[in-house]
Coordinates of C-alpha atoms in Angstrom, one line a residue:
M850 CA -20.0 13.7 12.8
R851 CA -20.6 10.1 12.2
G852 CA -21.7 8.1 9.5
T853 CA -23.2 4.5 8.9
V854 CA -21.4 1.6 7.4
F855 CA -22.8 -1.9 6.8
T856 CA -22.8 -4.8 4.7
E857 CA -25.5 -7.3 3.4
T858 CA -26.0 -10.3 1.4
M859 CA -29.3 -11.1 -0.7
L860 CA -30.2 -14.3 -2.8
G861 CA -32.6 -14.8 -5.8
T862 CA -33.4 -15.4 -9.0
V863 CA -33.7 -13.5 -12.2
R864 CA -34.7 -13.8 -15.8
L865 CA -33.2 -11.8 -18.6
D866 CA -35.3 -11.2 -21.6
S867 CA -38.2 -13.3 -22.9
G868 CA -37.6 -17.0 -23.3
H869 CA -34.3 -17.1 -21.2
P870 CA -34.2 -19.6 -18.4
L871 CA -34.4 -18.3 -14.5
R872 CA -30.8 -17.9 -12.9
R873 CA -29.9 -17.5 -9.5
I874 CA -28.6 -13.8 -8.5
R875 CA -26.6 -13.0 -5.7
L876 CA -25.6 -9.5 -4.1
D877 CA -22.7 -8.7 -1.3
L878 CA -23.1 -5.1 -1.0
R879 CA -21.6 -2.6 1.3
A880 CA -23.6 0.3 2.3
E881 CA -22.1 3.8 3.5
A882 CA -24.2 6.8 4.6
D883 CA -22.7 10.0 5.8
E884 CA -24.8 10.2 8.8
V885 CA -26.4 7.8 11.4
L886 CA -29.0 5.8 10.0
R887 CA -32.4 6.6 11.7
P888 CA -35.4 4.7 10.7
H889 CA -37.9 7.6 11.1
R890 CA -36.1 9.7 8.5
T891 CA -34.9 9.0 5.1
T892 CA -31.2 8.2 4.9
R893 CA -29.4 8.2 1.5
A894 CA -26.2 6.1 1.4
R895 CA -23.6 4.9 -1.3
I896 CA -23.6 0.9 -2.3
G897 CA -21.0 -1.1 -4.0
G898 CA -20.2 -4.7 -3.9
R899 CA -20.5 -7.9 -5.7
V900 CA -23.4 -9.0 -8.2
R901 CA -23.2 -12.7 -9.2
I902 CA -25.8 -14.1 -11.9
G903 CA -25.3 -17.8 -12.6
G904 CA -24.0 -18.6 -16.1
L905 CA -23.7 -15.0 -17.1
G906 CA -21.6 -12.8 -15.0
D907 CA -19.5 -12.0 -11.8
D908 CA -19.0 -8.0 -11.4
P909 CA -17.2 -7.0 -8.2
D910 CA -17.3 -3.7 -8.6
A911 CA -21.2 -2.5 -8.8
T912 CA -22.1 0.8 -7.7
G913 CA -25.2 2.5 -6.7
E914 CA -27.4 4.1 -4.3
L915 CA -29.8 3.0 -1.4
E916 CA -32.8 5.1 0.1
I917 CA -33.4 3.9 3.6
S918 CA -36.8 5.2 4.4
P919 CA -38.9 2.3 6.2
L920 CA -41.3 4.6 8.1
A921 CA -41.3 8.0 6.3
R922 CA -41.8 6.5 3.0
R923 CA -42.3 3.0 3.7
R924 CA -39.7 1.6 1.5
I925 CA -36.0 0.6 1.0
R926 CA -35.1 1.2 -2.4
Y927 CA -32.0 -0.3 -4.2
R928 CA -30.5 1.2 -7.6
L929 CA -27.5 -0.7 -8.9
S930 CA -25.4 -0.7 -11.8
F931 CA -23.0 -3.7 -12.9
T932 CA -21.9 -5.6 -16.2
A933 CA -23.2 -9.4 -17.0
D934 CA -22.3 -11.1 -20.1
G935 CA -20.9 -8.0 -21.4
R936 CA -23.7 -5.7 -21.0
A937 CA -24.2 -3.1 -19.0
L938 CA -27.3 -3.3 -16.5
A939 CA -28.9 -1.2 -14.0
L940 CA -31.1 -3.0 -11.0
D941 CA -34.1 -1.0 -9.6
G942 CA -36.2 -2.1 -7.0
W943 CA -37.3 -1.5 -3.5
K944 CA -38.8 -3.3 -0.5
S945 CA -42.3 -2.2 0.3
V946 CA -42.5 -1.9 4.1
T947 CA -45.8 -2.6 5.8
P948 CA -46.4 -3.4 9.5
R949 CA -49.1 -6.2 8.5
R950 CA -46.1 -8.3 7.1
P951 CA -42.9 -6.9 8.9
V952 CA -40.5 -9.8 8.2
K953 CA -41.4 -10.2 4.7
S954 CA -41.7 -7.0 3.6
M955 CA -38.3 -6.2 5.2
T956 CA -36.7 -9.2 3.6
V957 CA -38.1 -9.5 -0.2
L958 CA -37.0 -7.2 -2.9
P959 CA -38.6 -7.6 -6.3
F960 CA -36.8 -5.7 -8.7
T961 CA -36.5 -4.9 -12.6
L962 CA -33.3 -4.8 -14.8
Y963 CA -33.0 -2.0 -17.6
E964 CA -30.5 -1.6 -20.3
D965 CA -30.1 1.6 -22.0
G966 CA -33.4 2.6 -20.2
R967 CA -35.3 -0.3 -21.8
R968 CA -36.6 -3.0 -19.4
V969 CA -34.7 -6.6 -20.1
G970 CA -35.5 -8.6 -16.9
R971 CA -37.1 -9.1 -13.6
G972 CA -36.3 -10.9 -10.6
T973 CA -36.4 -11.2 -6.7
L974 CA -34.0 -11.2 -4.1
R975 CA -34.4 -12.4 -0.5
F976 CA -32.5 -11.6 2.9
P977 CA -31.9 -15.0 4.4
L978 CA -32.3 -14.4 7.9
A979 CA -30.9 -17.9 8.9
T980 CA -27.7 -17.5 7.6
A981 CA -27.2 -13.7 6.7
L982 CA -29.2 -11.7 9.8
A983 CA -26.3 -12.1 12.4
P984 CA -23.3 -11.0 10.0
F985 CA -25.6 -8.0 9.0
L986 CA -26.2 -6.8 12.5
L987 CA -22.5 -7.3 13.5
S988 CA -21.3 -5.2 10.6
F989 CA -22.8 -1.9 11.4
R990 CA -20.4 0.8 12.3
F991 CA -20.6 4.4 13.1
P992 CA -17.5 5.7 11.8
R993 CA -16.1 9.3 12.3
R994 CA -16.7 11.5 9.4
E995 CA -13.6 13.7 9.0
D996 CA -12.7 16.3 6.7
S997 CA -8.9 15.4 5.5
A998 CA -8.2 18.8 4.9
Q999 CA -7.6 19.4 9.0
Y1000 CA -4.6 16.7 8.6
L1001 CA -2.9 19.0 5.7
A1002 CA -2.0 21.9 8.1
P1003 CA 1.1 22.2 9.6
R1004 CA 1.8 21.0 12.8
W1005 CA 5.3 22.7 13.6
D1006 CA 4.6 25.1 16.5
G1007 CA 8.1 27.1 16.4
S1008 CA 10.1 24.4 18.3
P1009 CA 13.7 23.7 17.2
G1010 CA 14.4 20.1 16.4
R1011 CA 11.5 19.2 14.4
T1012 CA 10.8 17.7 10.8
E1013 CA 7.3 17.3 9.1
V1014 CA 6.6 15.7 5.7
W1015 CA 3.9 15.6 3.2
Y1016 CA 4.1 13.0 0.6
T1017 CA 2.2 11.5 -2.2
T1018 CA 2.7 8.2 -3.9
L1019 CA 0.6 7.1 -7.1
T1020 CA 0.4 4.7 -10.0
D1021 CA -0.3 5.5 -13.5
L1022 CA -2.3 2.7 -14.6
E1023 CA -1.4 3.5 -18.6
T1024 CA 2.0 3.2 -18.4
G1025 CA 2.8 1.3 -15.2
T1026 CA 4.8 4.2 -13.9
G1027 CA 5.3 5.1 -10.3
I1028 CA 5.2 8.4 -8.9
W1029 CA 6.7 10.2 -5.6
L1030 CA 6.2 13.5 -4.6
H1031 CA 7.8 14.4 -1.2
H1032 CA 7.6 17.9 0.5
E1033 CA 9.6 18.4 3.9
L1034 CA 9.9 21.1 6.4
V1035 CA 13.0 21.0 8.7
A1036 CA 13.3 23.3 12.0
P1037 CA 17.0 22.5 13.0
T1038 CA 17.8 21.8 16.6
D1039 CA 20.2 24.9 16.8
G1040 CA 17.5 27.2 16.4
S1041 CA 18.1 28.6 12.9
A1042 CA 15.4 29.4 10.5
P1043 CA 13.5 26.5 9.0
T1044 CA 13.8 25.6 5.8
A1045 CA 11.4 23.7 3.1
H1046 CA 12.7 21.3 0.6
G1047 CA 11.7 18.2 -1.3
W1048 CA 11.9 16.1 -4.5
A1049 CA 10.0 14.6 -7.2
A1050 CA 10.7 11.0 -8.4
S1051 CA 9.2 8.7 -11.7
F1052 CA 9.9 5.0 -11.6
P1053 CA 9.0 3.5 -15.2
P1054 CA 8.3 -0.2 -15.6
E1055 CA 11.2 0.1 -18.1
G1056 CA 14.2 2.3 -18.0
K1057 CA 16.0 4.6 -15.8
V1058 CA 14.4 5.6 -12.5
R1059 CA 14.7 9.7 -12.2
H1060 CA 14.5 12.3 -9.9
S1061 CA 15.0 16.0 -9.2
R1062 CA 15.2 18.1 -5.8
F1063 CA 13.5 21.4 -5.0
G1064 CA 14.8 23.9 -2.4
P1065 CA 15.9 24.5 0.2
S1066 CA 13.5 27.6 0.6
P1067 CA 12.4 29.9 3.5
W1068 CA 9.5 28.4 5.4
S1069 CA 6.6 30.8 4.5
S1070 CA 4.1 29.3 7.4
P1071 CA 1.2 28.6 5.1
A1072 CA -2.0 27.6 6.9
D1073 CA -3.4 24.9 4.4
G1074 CA -0.5 22.9 3.5
F1075 CA 3.0 23.0 2.0
A1076 CA 4.4 25.7 0.1
A1077 CA 7.8 26.1 -1.3
G1078 CA 8.2 28.8 -4.2
E1079 CA 6.4 27.2 -7.1
V1080 CA 5.7 23.8 -5.1
T1081 CA 2.6 23.3 -3.3
A1082 CA 0.6 20.5 -1.6
T1083 CA -2.9 21.7 -0.3
Q1084 CA -6.2 20.1 -0.1
G1085 CA -7.1 18.5 -3.4
R1086 CA -4.0 19.9 -5.3
L1087 CA -0.5 19.3 -5.8
T1088 CA 1.5 21.5 -8.3
G1089 CA 5.3 22.4 -8.6
S1090 CA 8.5 21.9 -10.5
A1091 CA 12.0 20.4 -9.7
G1092 CA 14.5 20.7 -12.4
D1093 CA 13.4 18.9 -15.5
F1094 CA 10.2 17.9 -13.5
R1095 CA 6.8 19.7 -13.8
W1096 CA 3.5 18.6 -12.2
D1097 CA 0.0 19.8 -11.7
L1098 CA -2.4 17.0 -10.2
T1099 CA -5.9 17.1 -8.7
E1100 CA -6.5 14.5 -5.7
Q1101 CA -9.9 13.2 -5.3
P1102 CA -10.0 11.2 -1.8
L1103 CA -11.8 7.9 -2.0
A1104 CA -11.6 6.9 1.7
E1105 CA -11.6 8.0 5.3
P1106 CA -8.1 8.9 7.1
L1107 CA -6.0 6.3 8.3
F1108 CA -3.9 6.4 11.2
T1109 CA -0.9 4.2 11.0
F1110 CA 0.2 4.9 14.4
P1111 CA -2.4 5.7 17.3
R1112 CA -4.7 8.6 16.7
W1113 CA -3.3 10.1 20.1
S1114 CA 0.1 10.3 18.7
W1115 CA -1.0 12.6 16.0
K1116 CA -2.7 14.9 18.6
R1117 CA -0.3 15.1 21.3
A1118 CA 3.1 14.3 20.2
L1119 CA 4.4 12.1 22.7
L1120 CA 6.0 9.7 20.3
P1121 CA 9.3 10.5 18.5
A1122 CA 7.2 10.7 15.2
A1123 CA 3.7 9.8 14.1
H1124 CA 2.4 8.8 10.8
M1125 CA -1.2 9.0 8.7
L1126 CA -2.9 9.1 5.8
P1127 CA -5.4 12.0 5.3
A1128 CA -7.0 9.9 2.3
A1129 CA -6.0 6.4 2.6
R1130 CA -7.0 5.8 -1.0
A1131 CA -7.3 8.9 -3.7
T1132 CA -7.3 9.1 -7.7
Y1133 CA -5.1 11.5 -9.4
D1134 CA -5.8 13.5 -12.6
G1135 CA -3.6 16.1 -14.5
T1136 CA -0.2 16.0 -16.0
F1137 CA 3.3 14.9 -14.6
S1138 CA 6.7 15.3 -16.7
D1139 CA 9.7 14.1 -15.6
G1140 CA 11.9 15.7 -18.7
E1141 CA 11.9 13.0 -20.8
R1142 CA 8.0 11.7 -20.8
T1143 CA 4.9 13.7 -20.3
L1144 CA 2.0 11.6 -18.7
T1145 CA -1.6 12.4 -18.5
L1146 CA -3.0 10.8 -15.4
R1147 CA -6.6 9.9 -15.3
A1148 CA -7.9 8.5 -12.2
A1149 CA -4.3 7.1 -11.0
P1150 CA -4.7 5.3 -7.8
G1151 CA -2.4 6.5 -4.7
A1152 CA -2.4 8.2 -1.5
S1153 CA -1.1 11.1 0.6
A1154 CA 0.5 10.7 4.0
R1155 CA 1.7 12.9 6.5
I1156 CA 4.6 12.7 9.2
H1157 CA 5.8 14.8 12.0
G1158 CA 8.3 14.3 14.6
H1159 CA 12.1 14.9 15.7
G1160 CA 13.5 13.1 12.5
N1161 CA 14.3 9.8 10.7
A1162 CA 14.5 6.5 12.5
R1163 CA 17.6 4.5 12.8
R1164 CA 16.3 1.9 10.5
W1165 CA 13.0 1.6 9.0
A1166 CA 10.5 -0.1 6.2
W1167 CA 7.5 1.0 4.8
L1168 CA 4.7 0.0 2.4
H1169 CA 1.4 1.4 0.8
A1170 CA -0.6 -1.2 -1.1
D1171 CA -3.8 -0.4 -2.8
L1172 CA -5.4 -3.6 -2.6
G1173 CA -8.6 -3.0 -4.7
D1174 CA -12.3 -3.2 -3.9
G1175 CA -11.5 -0.3 -1.3
G1176 CA -9.0 -2.0 0.4
V1177 CA -5.4 -0.6 1.5
L1178 CA -2.3 -1.8 3.6
E1179 CA -0.2 0.5 5.3
L1180 CA 2.7 -0.6 7.4
I1181 CA 5.9 0.9 9.0
A1182 CA 8.4 -1.3 10.8
A1183 CA 11.0 1.1 12.7
V1184 CA 13.9 1.3 15.2
S1185 CA 13.8 4.4 17.0
T1186 CA 17.0 6.3 17.5
R1187 CA 16.4 7.1 21.4
P1188 CA 18.2 5.3 23.9
G1189 CA 17.1 2.1 24.9
L1190 CA 14.3 2.0 22.5
R1191 CA 17.0 1.5 19.6
R1192 CA 18.0 -1.8 21.1
L1193 CA 14.7 -3.3 20.5
P1194 CA 13.4 -5.0 17.2
P1195 CA 11.6 -3.0 14.8
L1196 CA 8.2 -1.8 16.0
V1197 CA 5.8 -2.9 13.5
F1198 CA 2.5 -0.4 12.9
L1199 CA 0.3 -2.5 10.4
R1200 CA -3.3 -1.1 9.2
L1201 CA -5.0 -3.4 6.8
R1202 CA -8.5 -1.8 5.8
H1203 CA -10.3 -4.7 4.3
R1204 CA -14.2 -5.0 3.6
G1205 CA -14.8 -1.7 5.4
R1206 CA -12.8 -2.4 8.6
D1207 CA -9.5 -1.7 10.0
W1208 CA -7.5 -4.5 11.4
P1209 CA -6.0 -4.7 13.9
R1210 CA -8.8 -3.0 15.6
R1211 CA -6.2 -0.7 17.7
A1212 CA -3.1 0.9 15.7
E1213 CA -0.9 0.1 18.6
R1214 CA -1.7 -3.7 18.7
S1215 CA 0.8 -4.5 16.3
A1216 CA 3.6 -3.1 17.7
V1217 CA 3.2 -3.7 21.6
G1218 CA 1.1 -6.8 21.5
L1219 CA -1.1 -7.8 24.6
L1220 CA 1.0 -6.9 27.6
G1221 CA 3.9 -7.3 25.5
V1222 CA 3.1 -10.7 24.0
G1223 CA 2.0 -11.1 20.1
R1224 CA 4.0 -8.3 18.7
F1225 CA 4.5 -8.3 14.8
R1226 CA 7.7 -8.9 13.4
A1227 CA 9.8 -7.6 10.6
R1228 CA 13.0 -8.7 8.9
I1229 CA 14.3 -5.7 7.3
G1230 CA 16.5 -6.0 4.4
L1231 CA 17.1 -5.4 0.5
P1232 CA 16.1 -6.6 -2.0
E1233 CA 13.4 -8.4 -0.1
W1234 CA 11.9 -8.0 3.4
T1235 CA 8.9 -9.5 5.5
V1236 CA 6.5 -8.6 8.3
T1237 CA 4.4 -11.5 10.0
G1238 CA 1.9 -11.2 12.7
R1239 CA -1.3 -12.5 14.6
T1240 CA -4.0 -11.7 16.6
L1241 CA -6.5 -14.0 18.3
L1242 CA -8.2 -15.1 15.2
R1243 CA -6.3 -13.8 12.4
R1244 CA -2.6 -13.8 11.1
I1245 CA -0.8 -12.0 8.0
R1246 CA 2.5 -12.4 6.3
V1247 CA 3.5 -9.4 4.1
Q1248 CA 6.6 -10.1 1.7
V1249 CA 7.9 -7.0 -0.3
T1250 CA 10.5 -7.2 -3.2
Q1251 CA 12.2 -3.9 -4.1
P1252 CA 14.1 -4.9 -7.2
A1253 CA 17.5 -2.8 -8.0
D1254 CA 16.8 -1.3 -11.2
R1255 CA 13.5 0.1 -9.6
T1256 CA 14.8 1.7 -6.3
L1257 CA 16.2 4.9 -5.8
A1258 CA 18.5 5.6 -3.0
L1259 CA 18.4 9.4 -1.5
D1260 CA 19.9 11.0 1.5
Y1261 CA 17.9 12.8 4.4
R1262 CA 18.9 14.9 6.9
D1263 CA 17.5 15.2 10.2
P1264 CA 17.1 18.4 12.2
D1265 CA 20.2 18.0 14.2
G1266 CA 22.2 17.5 10.7
A1267 CA 22.6 13.7 11.1
P1268 CA 22.5 11.8 7.9
A1269 CA 20.0 9.1 6.6
V1270 CA 19.6 7.1 3.4
C1271 CA 16.3 5.5 1.9
S1272 CA 16.0 3.2 -0.7
N1273 CA 12.4 3.9 -2.3
S1274 CA 10.6 2.1 -5.0
E1275 CA 7.3 3.2 -6.3
S1276 CA 7.0 0.2 -8.5
A1277 CA 7.6 -2.9 -5.9
D1278 CA 6.3 -6.0 -6.0
A1279 CA 4.3 -7.3 -2.8
T1280 CA 2.5 -10.5 -1.6
I1281 CA 0.0 -10.4 1.2
L1282 CA -1.6 -13.4 2.9
L1283 CA -4.5 -12.9 5.5
E1284 CA -5.5 -16.1 7.2
R1285 CA -8.6 -16.6 9.8
W1286 CA -8.7 -19.4 12.4
W1287 CA -11.7 -21.6 12.0
G1288 CA -10.4 -24.6 13.5
H1289 CA -7.1 -24.6 11.6
W1290 CA -6.0 -21.5 9.7
R1291 CA -7.8 -21.1 6.2
T1292 CA -7.0 -18.3 3.8
E1293 CA -9.3 -15.4 4.1
A1294 CA -7.5 -13.2 1.4
S1295 CA -4.4 -12.9 -0.7
W1296 CA -3.0 -10.0 -2.9
T1297 CA -0.4 -10.1 -5.4
L1298 CA 0.9 -6.7 -6.6
E1299 CA 3.5 -6.7 -9.1
G1300 CA 5.1 -3.3 -9.9
T1301 CA 2.1 -1.1 -8.1
A1302 CA 3.3 -1.5 -4.4
H1303 CA 4.8 1.7 -2.9
A1304 CA 7.6 0.8 -0.6
E1305 CA 10.8 2.1 1.1
V1306 CA 13.7 0.7 3.6
G1307 CA 15.9 3.2 5.5
D1308 CA 18.9 3.0 7.4
R1309 CA 21.9 5.4 8.8

């Protein structure tokens, strides 16, 4: 199935309470529907975005719903909740569509403001055709609506020399603690029985980074995710224990799947490895204990990811950054162990989801460029590493810092028994600068993450 995504900007005026002055108001909204928009039917969509009222407030996290029914009910209704001047307000209004005045009726939105169910203001918003029509039309997308559960099922087909990973990283907002849950299936190259193992780790902002391993256990071939003894990772649920660690978490996906590598590489397994996120953004509720402290998590932001392939890269770096407002950055820079490929500089797979769009548009663009020209570049090291790159109209710079006291070194074993070591931090720092070409380079967006970036550097 496909859905509909688009953005809309409206400008106008509003008066709160009697006797108050008339103020300017601006809405920058993003709408998401779970079906393709059809004008002759009623389509309901989720809306979110930014509400600005001059001199009173600027709320970037407004949420609500949109009813699009221009023919069936002859209206387009907006309901939006936001805050202004410390007050929780609700906007309710609709465009009354009529064939006698098609342009005006589709572009003028009279509305009423409510506070605790009581009317506190009125206003009018207008869609500025001259400046907003082109961006509005160009913003329409019809993305696939996918069930993330299909990507949790094991991919292993019984072949020797394979490894498969389910991992989750998140941050407890109340304490600033980073959490890492790693679940792995290894099918040795010698054809011996596959095993399941993994670990849990906590990264407090102050104090020692701690971890504990579980397994190896016989692989039981579950159909819906990972299972090894008491440890499970399935749709919407993560449970288990490892040494002093105990966890019981529920996962609520907030975003569509994101393919760090090309989508076809996950389906056809033609590359040495493939990586994707069933839910690029998610929240977690439940309890997590590392033996010294027990955390009660409420809407902790994070993500779950999947890997399958032949083993670890020769050298690699990884970053997951929740950018807020629906944005996320996922990147992997890696050098393959295969002859020929291991002599190349790191291949960079970078996916930035920003304002409802994924950039670069094709996942392989950052790794191979255009006809080999314009590949993104990575400088991998510790405690700092960087990734830079550009397409025709955008360029990006990512700098990651993994402080030694917030980094955990762990060893891996590939299916052939070869060792690898990763240095992981679920409380890393990152600065990200995105620029766009407008005759010269201008900042389009920038983010600074202090202790909330999830990062890793690995080597052999």
